[in-house]
Amino acid sequence: MRTVLVTGTGGAGRTTVAAATALAAAREGQRTLLLTADPDGTPEALLGIRALRSAPGRSADRLPWSVPVELAPGLWAARIITDEWFRSELTALQDRGHGLLDLLGATPLDGEELTALPGVESIALLRALRAAQTAPPGTGWDVLVVDMPPAPDTVALLALPEQLRRYLRRLLPAERQAARALRPMLAQLAGVPMPAQRLYETAERWERELAAVQGVIESEATTVRLVVEPGPLADRALRTARAGLALHGCRVEAVIANRLLPTGTSDPWLAALSGQQQDALKELYEQWAPAVPVRELPHLGRDPHGVGDPRGAEPRPGDGGGADGMGGADGGGGGDAQRAPAGLAALAGAVGAPGARPDRPAPDPWTVEDRLADDGVLLWRLPLPGADRDGLGLVRRGDELIVTVGPFHRVLPLPSALRRCTVSGAGLRDGWLQVRFTPDPDLWPKRL
């Protein structure tokens, strides 16, 4: 299944682009689910549908989203229902641990009194990514399009499974479970499950789930679309997002330049805004293309409302150039903008459907280059496009390398050969972080 995560700068129109991407995929005959975590009703207003709610009894399925609503042939939409999912999960956890709760004399919480805790939204969204992959063949989705939070929050969310797995390994290391064979006997003598046994069983289950979610995030079938409204303030935010996504191995499939105003207008105010956008758009092409395509979406002159004709007319060049009346009678597109389709069908063609899943995995970009013969070093090359030297940090900690890029950091386990080396230098060049390792004479095999 193809998974497309749509994120970008704040207020750039992520939800609109996510919906247009989902519609474009459905037009190509792919069963598509549009998933949103936005709780304020914006997706419903955009899609022109009633509120996305969970149905009675749906929480029993323990799926983290509402009942999907069909918007067009092959296109469904659903909302991540954090509160209902949290209540269902915590109730199930209490049921599994009822023996321990009875031993401690604790009173279980009722489902009606449970409310989602801060941060649960991220866990529910990650659970949704995993749940979408587990549908039986023939009953699931071909494409999952997820309306993600703003880019900084998305990067932090995508890093969460790996971070939590690392915490579990440090707090409950597998090598300390040597006495697990004795626990069933002790549990029989005590008459209740041993707390340590429950703890390790729960940790193992979490490890499996987190590993599965991380597998979805790192899959070649999962890509990111970055949405930006071109302008001088958005450039740095997009660079930071690009570096953060690259740090965690997330592949950017396309950059969507949204709400572009018409060019060639005689209105000086509109011409100044359009010129500023075009300058920023030029920088986008220089930074991203041709490795990552940049797609342009016109400003429709109003907010899209409803899917419209699923086959919808494509926006014509110069259409949708600003708000109604913007540019005047001779404003170079104002009149056409008022006649432009206001539904998502007007944008689906321009934004394009997700590309096909690659037939074979891409080569690992985190490569070690052997330069021992020429320079006496091993070179670890890490792709970090968008990173700058001022926000870059490196710390060697045992067999790990902690890489910091702006507000993001990642703990990378060193390849086996590099664990027997010392860090002798690093440099950032053309979007690549190159870390030099010199073999440690005390650890490196001696040549005969």
Coordinates of C-alpha atoms in Angstrom, one line a residue:
M1 CA 0.0 0.0 0.0
R2 CA 1.2 3.5 -0.9
T3 CA 1.3 5.9 2.1
V4 CA 1.6 9.6 1.5
L5 CA 2.2 11.9 4.4
V6 CA 1.3 15.5 3.7
T7 CA 2.9 18.1 5.8
G8 CA 4.5 21.6 5.4
T9 CA 4.7 25.0 6.8
G10 CA 1.9 26.3 9.1
G11 CA -1.2 27.7 7.2
A12 CA 0.1 26.6 3.8
G13 CA -3.0 24.5 3.0
R14 CA -1.9 21.0 4.0
T15 CA -5.4 19.7 4.4
T16 CA -6.4 21.0 0.9
V17 CA -3.4 19.4 -0.7
A18 CA -3.9 16.1 1.1
A19 CA -7.5 16.0 -0.1
A20 CA -6.5 16.9 -3.7
T21 CA -3.8 14.2 -3.6
A22 CA -6.3 11.6 -2.4
L23 CA -8.8 12.6 -5.1
A24 CA -6.1 12.3 -7.8
A25 CA -5.3 8.8 -6.6
A26 CA -8.9 7.8 -6.6
R27 CA -9.3 9.1 -10.2
E28 CA -6.7 6.6 -11.2
G29 CA -8.8 3.7 -9.9
Q30 CA -7.0 3.2 -6.6
R31 CA -9.0 2.7 -3.4
T32 CA -7.9 5.7 -1.4
L33 CA -8.4 6.6 2.3
L34 CA -7.9 10.2 3.3
L35 CA -7.1 10.3 7.0
T36 CA -7.0 13.5 9.1
A37 CA -6.3 14.3 12.7
D38 CA -7.5 17.9 12.6
P39 CA -10.1 18.2 15.4
D40 CA -11.6 21.6 14.5
G41 CA -13.9 20.7 11.6
T42 CA -11.7 22.2 8.9
P43 CA -11.6 18.9 6.8
E44 CA -15.4 18.6 6.9
A45 CA -15.8 22.2 5.7
L46 CA -13.3 21.6 3.0
L47 CA -14.8 18.4 1.8
G48 CA -18.4 19.6 2.2
I49 CA -19.5 16.8 4.4
R50 CA -21.0 16.4 7.9
A51 CA -18.8 15.8 10.9
L52 CA -16.7 12.7 10.9
R53 CA -17.7 10.8 14.0
S54 CA -17.3 7.3 15.4
A55 CA -20.3 5.0 15.1
P56 CA -21.8 3.3 18.1
G57 CA -19.8 0.2 18.9
R58 CA -17.0 1.2 16.7
S59 CA -14.6 1.6 19.6
A60 CA -14.9 -2.1 20.2
D61 CA -12.9 -2.7 17.0
R62 CA -10.1 -0.6 18.5
L63 CA -9.4 1.1 15.2
P64 CA -8.1 4.6 15.7
W65 CA -10.3 6.3 13.1
S66 CA -14.0 7.0 12.5
V67 CA -16.2 5.1 10.1
P68 CA -15.0 6.2 6.6
V69 CA -17.3 8.3 4.5
E70 CA -17.3 7.9 0.8
L71 CA -16.8 11.2 -1.0
A72 CA -16.4 10.1 -4.6
P73 CA -15.9 6.8 -6.4
G74 CA -12.9 5.1 -4.8
L75 CA -12.3 7.9 -2.3
W76 CA -13.2 7.7 1.5
A77 CA -12.4 10.0 4.4
A78 CA -12.0 9.4 8.1
R79 CA -10.9 11.2 11.2
I80 CA -8.5 9.8 13.9
I81 CA -10.7 9.6 17.0
T82 CA -8.1 10.0 19.7
D83 CA -10.5 10.1 22.7
E84 CA -12.5 6.9 21.8
W85 CA -9.3 5.0 20.9
F86 CA -7.6 6.1 24.1
R87 CA -10.5 4.9 26.2
S88 CA -10.6 1.6 24.3
E89 CA -6.9 0.9 24.7
L90 CA -6.7 1.9 28.4
T91 CA -9.8 -0.2 29.2
A92 CA -8.2 -3.2 27.4
L93 CA -5.0 -2.6 29.4
Q94 CA -6.9 -2.7 32.6
D95 CA -8.6 -5.9 31.6
R96 CA -5.2 -7.6 30.9
G97 CA -3.8 -6.5 34.2
H98 CA -6.8 -7.1 36.4
G99 CA -4.9 -9.7 38.5
L100 CA -2.2 -7.2 39.4
L101 CA -4.7 -4.5 40.1
D102 CA -6.6 -6.8 42.4
L103 CA -3.4 -7.6 44.2
L104 CA -2.6 -3.9 44.7
G105 CA -6.2 -3.2 45.8
A106 CA -6.6 -0.6 42.9
T107 CA -9.9 0.4 41.6
P108 CA -10.1 0.3 37.8
L109 CA -11.1 3.5 36.0
D110 CA -14.5 3.6 34.1
G111 CA -14.4 4.3 30.4
E112 CA -16.8 7.3 30.9
E113 CA -14.3 9.1 33.1
L114 CA -11.3 8.7 30.8
T115 CA -10.1 11.6 28.7
A116 CA -7.1 11.6 26.3
L117 CA -3.8 12.8 27.8
P118 CA -1.5 15.3 26.1
G119 CA 0.6 13.6 23.5
V120 CA -1.8 10.7 22.9
E121 CA -2.7 12.3 19.5
S122 CA 0.7 11.3 18.2
I123 CA 0.4 7.7 19.4
A124 CA -3.1 7.5 17.9
L125 CA -1.8 8.8 14.5
L126 CA 1.1 6.3 14.5
R127 CA -1.3 3.5 15.4
A128 CA -3.5 4.5 12.5
L129 CA -0.5 4.2 10.1
R130 CA 0.0 0.7 11.4
A131 CA -3.6 -0.3 11.4
A132 CA -4.1 0.7 7.7
Q133 CA -1.5 -1.8 6.7
T134 CA -3.1 -4.8 8.5
A135 CA -6.4 -5.0 6.6
P136 CA -7.0 -8.4 4.9
P137 CA -6.0 -8.5 1.1
G138 CA -8.8 -7.2 -1.1
T139 CA -10.6 -5.3 1.7
G140 CA -8.0 -2.6 2.5
W141 CA -6.7 0.5 0.7
D142 CA -4.4 0.9 -2.2
V143 CA -3.4 4.4 -1.1
L144 CA -3.4 6.0 2.3
V145 CA -3.1 9.8 2.3
V146 CA -2.6 11.4 5.8
D147 CA -3.1 15.0 6.6
M148 CA -0.2 15.5 9.0
P149 CA 0.6 18.3 11.6
P150 CA 3.0 21.1 10.6
A151 CA 6.4 19.9 9.5
P152 CA 8.3 20.3 12.9
D153 CA 5.6 18.3 14.7
T154 CA 5.6 15.7 11.9
V155 CA 9.3 15.2 12.1
A156 CA 9.1 14.7 15.9
L157 CA 6.2 12.3 15.4
L158 CA 8.0 10.2 12.8
A159 CA 11.1 10.0 15.1
L160 CA 9.0 8.7 18.0
P161 CA 8.9 4.9 17.3
E162 CA 12.6 4.7 17.1
Q163 CA 13.1 6.8 20.2
L164 CA 10.6 4.8 22.3
R165 CA 12.2 1.5 21.1
R166 CA 15.6 2.8 22.3
Y167 CA 14.1 3.7 25.7
L168 CA 12.6 0.3 26.1
R169 CA 15.9 -1.4 25.3
R170 CA 17.7 0.7 27.9
L171 CA 15.1 0.3 30.6
L172 CA 14.2 -3.3 30.0
P173 CA 17.1 -4.9 28.3
A174 CA 16.5 -8.4 27.0
E175 CA 19.7 -9.8 28.5
R176 CA 18.2 -9.2 32.0
Q177 CA 15.4 -11.6 31.4
A178 CA 17.4 -14.8 32.2
A179 CA 15.2 -15.6 35.2
R180 CA 11.9 -15.5 33.2
A181 CA 11.7 -19.3 33.2
L182 CA 11.1 -19.2 37.0
R183 CA 8.3 -16.6 36.9
P184 CA 5.5 -19.0 35.9
M185 CA 6.4 -21.2 38.9
L186 CA 6.5 -18.2 41.2
A187 CA 3.2 -17.0 39.8
Q188 CA 1.5 -20.4 40.6
L189 CA 2.8 -20.3 44.1
A190 CA 1.6 -16.7 44.7
G191 CA -1.7 -17.3 42.8
V192 CA -1.4 -14.1 40.8
P193 CA 0.7 -13.1 37.7
M194 CA 4.1 -11.7 38.8
P195 CA 4.4 -8.0 38.1
A196 CA 7.8 -8.4 36.4
Q197 CA 6.3 -11.0 34.0
R198 CA 3.5 -8.6 33.0
L199 CA 6.0 -5.8 32.6
Y200 CA 8.2 -7.7 30.2
E201 CA 5.3 -9.1 28.3
T202 CA 3.9 -5.6 27.8
A203 CA 7.3 -4.3 26.8
E204 CA 7.7 -7.0 24.2
R205 CA 4.2 -6.2 22.7
W206 CA 5.1 -2.5 22.6
E207 CA 8.4 -3.4 20.9
R208 CA 6.7 -5.4 18.2
E209 CA 4.1 -2.6 17.6
L210 CA 6.8 0.2 17.5
A211 CA 9.0 -1.9 15.2
A212 CA 6.0 -2.4 12.8
V213 CA 5.2 1.4 12.8
Q214 CA 8.9 2.2 12.2
G215 CA 8.8 -0.2 9.3
V216 CA 5.9 1.6 7.8
I217 CA 7.7 5.0 8.2
E218 CA 10.9 3.7 6.7
S219 CA 9.3 1.8 3.9
E220 CA 10.0 2.7 0.2
A221 CA 6.2 2.8 -0.2
T222 CA 5.9 5.7 2.3
T223 CA 6.7 9.2 1.0
V224 CA 6.2 12.8 2.1
R225 CA 4.7 15.8 0.3
L226 CA 5.8 19.2 1.6
V227 CA 3.3 22.0 1.2
V228 CA 4.5 25.6 1.2
E229 CA 3.0 29.0 0.3
P230 CA 6.1 30.6 -1.4
G231 CA 7.4 33.6 0.4
P232 CA 10.6 34.8 2.2
L233 CA 9.5 33.6 5.7
A234 CA 8.7 30.0 4.5
D235 CA 12.1 29.3 2.9
R236 CA 14.0 28.7 6.2
A237 CA 11.1 26.7 7.7
L238 CA 11.1 24.4 4.6
R239 CA 14.9 24.0 4.8
T240 CA 14.7 22.9 8.4
A241 CA 11.9 20.5 7.6
R242 CA 13.9 19.0 4.8
A243 CA 16.9 18.4 7.0
G244 CA 14.8 16.9 9.7
L245 CA 13.0 14.5 7.3
A246 CA 16.4 13.5 5.8
L247 CA 17.8 12.9 9.2
H248 CA 15.1 10.3 9.9
G249 CA 15.3 8.7 6.4
C250 CA 12.0 10.0 5.1
R251 CA 11.8 10.4 1.3
V252 CA 10.2 13.6 0.0
E253 CA 8.2 12.8 -3.1
A254 CA 7.1 16.3 -4.1
V255 CA 7.1 19.9 -3.0
I256 CA 3.7 21.7 -3.5
A257 CA 3.9 25.4 -4.0
N258 CA 0.3 26.4 -3.0
R259 CA -1.9 29.5 -3.6
L260 CA 0.2 31.0 -6.4
L261 CA -1.2 34.4 -7.5
P262 CA -1.5 35.3 -11.2
T263 CA 1.4 37.0 -12.9
G264 CA 1.2 39.9 -15.5
T265 CA -1.4 41.9 -13.6
S266 CA -1.5 45.7 -13.9
D267 CA -2.5 46.1 -10.2
P268 CA 0.6 47.3 -8.4
W269 CA -0.4 45.7 -5.0
L270 CA -1.1 42.3 -6.6
A271 CA 2.0 42.5 -8.8
A272 CA 4.2 43.1 -5.7
L273 CA 2.8 40.0 -4.0
S274 CA 3.0 37.9 -7.1
G275 CA 6.6 39.0 -7.7
Q276 CA 7.5 38.1 -4.2
Q277 CA 6.0 34.6 -4.7
Q278 CA 7.8 34.1 -8.0
D279 CA 11.1 35.0 -6.5
A280 CA 10.5 32.4 -3.7
L281 CA 9.3 29.9 -6.3
K282 CA 12.5 30.3 -8.3
E283 CA 14.5 29.5 -5.1
L284 CA 12.3 26.4 -4.6
Y285 CA 13.2 25.1 -8.0
E286 CA 16.9 25.8 -7.4
Q287 CA 16.9 23.9 -4.1
W288 CA 14.7 20.9 -5.0
A289 CA 14.5 20.3 -8.7
P290 CA 15.1 18.1 -10.6
A291 CA 15.7 15.5 -7.8
V292 CA 12.3 16.4 -6.3
P293 CA 9.6 17.8 -8.5
V294 CA 8.0 21.1 -7.6
R295 CA 4.3 21.3 -8.4
E296 CA 2.4 24.6 -8.6
L297 CA -1.2 25.1 -7.4
P298 CA -3.0 28.3 -8.3
H299 CA -4.9 30.4 -5.8
L300 CA -8.6 29.7 -6.6
G301 CA -9.8 33.0 -5.2
R302 CA -11.7 31.3 -2.5
D303 CA -11.5 28.2 -0.3
P304 CA -12.3 24.9 -2.0
H305 CA -15.6 23.5 -0.9
G306 CA -16.5 19.9 -1.7
V307 CA -15.0 17.5 -4.1
G308 CA -16.9 18.9 -7.0
D309 CA -16.9 16.9 -10.3
P310 CA -14.5 14.0 -9.6
R311 CA -13.4 14.3 -13.2
G312 CA -13.2 18.1 -12.7
A313 CA -11.9 20.6 -15.1
E314 CA -8.2 21.4 -14.6
P315 CA -7.3 24.9 -13.6
R316 CA -6.3 26.9 -16.7
P317 CA -3.1 29.0 -16.7
G318 CA -3.9 32.3 -15.0
D319 CA -7.1 30.9 -13.3
G320 CA -7.7 31.5 -9.7
G321 CA -5.5 34.5 -9.2
G322 CA -6.6 35.9 -5.9
A323 CA -9.8 36.9 -4.1
D324 CA -12.9 37.9 -6.0
G325 CA -12.3 41.2 -7.8
M326 CA -8.6 41.1 -7.1
G327 CA -6.9 42.7 -10.0
G328 CA -9.9 44.5 -11.4
A329 CA -11.4 44.2 -14.9
D330 CA -8.0 44.2 -16.5
G331 CA -6.2 42.4 -13.7
G332 CA -5.0 39.6 -15.8
G333 CA -7.1 36.7 -14.3
G334 CA -9.6 38.3 -11.9
G335 CA -12.6 37.5 -14.1
D336 CA -11.3 33.9 -14.9
A337 CA -10.7 33.3 -11.2
Q338 CA -14.4 33.9 -10.5
R339 CA -15.4 31.3 -13.1
A340 CA -12.7 28.8 -11.9
P341 CA -14.0 25.6 -10.3
A342 CA -14.1 25.9 -6.5
G343 CA -14.0 22.2 -5.6
L344 CA -11.0 20.0 -5.0
A345 CA -11.4 18.6 -8.5
A346 CA -9.9 21.8 -9.8
L347 CA -6.6 21.0 -7.9
A348 CA -6.3 17.2 -8.2
G349 CA -4.9 17.3 -11.7
A350 CA -2.2 19.8 -10.8
V351 CA -1.2 18.2 -7.5
G352 CA -1.0 14.7 -9.2
A353 CA -1.4 11.2 -7.8
P354 CA 1.3 9.5 -5.8
G355 CA 3.9 7.8 -7.8
A356 CA 4.0 4.0 -8.0
R357 CA 5.8 2.0 -5.3
P358 CA 9.3 1.3 -6.5
D359 CA 9.9 -2.3 -7.8
R360 CA 13.0 -2.7 -5.7
P361 CA 14.4 -1.0 -2.6
A362 CA 16.6 2.0 -3.1
P363 CA 20.2 1.7 -2.2
D364 CA 21.0 2.5 1.4
P365 CA 22.1 6.2 1.4
W366 CA 24.0 5.8 4.8
T367 CA 27.1 4.3 3.2
V368 CA 30.6 3.7 4.6
E369 CA 33.3 4.5 2.0
D370 CA 36.7 2.7 2.4
R371 CA 39.5 5.2 2.0
L372 CA 42.1 3.4 4.1
A373 CA 44.5 2.8 1.2
D374 CA 44.5 6.5 0.1
D375 CA 43.7 8.6 3.2
G376 CA 43.8 6.1 6.1
V377 CA 40.2 6.7 7.0
L378 CA 36.7 5.3 6.7
L379 CA 34.1 7.8 5.5
W380 CA 30.5 7.6 6.7
R381 CA 28.3 9.7 4.3
L382 CA 24.9 10.8 5.6
P383 CA 22.5 12.7 3.3
L384 CA 21.3 15.9 5.1
P385 CA 20.0 18.3 2.4
G386 CA 18.8 21.6 3.9
A387 CA 21.2 21.4 6.9
D388 CA 23.6 24.2 7.7
R389 CA 26.8 24.2 9.7
D390 CA 25.4 26.5 12.4
G391 CA 22.7 24.1 13.5
L392 CA 24.7 20.9 13.1
G393 CA 26.1 18.9 16.1
L394 CA 27.9 15.5 16.4
V395 CA 28.6 13.6 19.6
R396 CA 30.2 10.1 19.8
R397 CA 28.8 8.1 22.6
G398 CA 30.1 4.5 22.8
D399 CA 28.9 2.7 19.7
E400 CA 26.5 5.4 18.8
L401 CA 26.7 8.8 17.0
I402 CA 24.2 11.5 18.1
V403 CA 23.5 13.8 15.2
T404 CA 21.7 17.1 15.8
V405 CA 20.3 19.1 12.9
G406 CA 18.6 22.3 14.1
P407 CA 15.8 21.3 16.6
F408 CA 16.0 17.6 15.6
H409 CA 18.4 14.9 16.7
R410 CA 18.8 11.2 16.1
V411 CA 20.9 8.5 17.8
L412 CA 22.5 6.4 15.1
P413 CA 24.1 3.0 15.9
L414 CA 27.5 2.8 14.3
P415 CA 28.2 0.1 11.7
S416 CA 30.4 -2.6 13.1
A417 CA 33.6 -1.5 11.3
L418 CA 33.3 2.1 12.7
R419 CA 32.9 0.9 16.3
R420 CA 36.6 0.0 16.2
C421 CA 37.5 3.5 15.0
T422 CA 37.8 7.0 16.5
V423 CA 36.2 10.1 15.0
S424 CA 38.9 12.2 13.3
G425 CA 36.7 14.9 11.7
A426 CA 33.6 15.8 9.9
G427 CA 32.4 18.1 7.2
L428 CA 29.1 19.2 5.5
R429 CA 29.3 19.6 1.8
D430 CA 26.6 19.7 -0.9
G431 CA 24.0 18.4 1.5
W432 CA 26.1 15.5 2.7
L433 CA 27.5 15.0 6.2
Q434 CA 30.8 13.2 5.9
V435 CA 32.2 11.8 9.1
R436 CA 35.8 10.6 9.1
F437 CA 36.8 7.6 11.2
T438 CA 40.4 6.5 11.9
P439 CA 41.0 2.9 12.9
D440 CA 42.0 2.4 16.5
P441 CA 45.3 0.4 16.5
D442 CA 44.3 -1.4 19.7
L443 CA 41.1 -2.7 18.2
W444 CA 41.8 -2.9 14.4
P445 CA 43.0 -6.3 13.1
K446 CA 46.7 -6.4 12.6
R447 CA 48.1 -7.0 9.1
L448 CA 50.5 -9.9 8.8

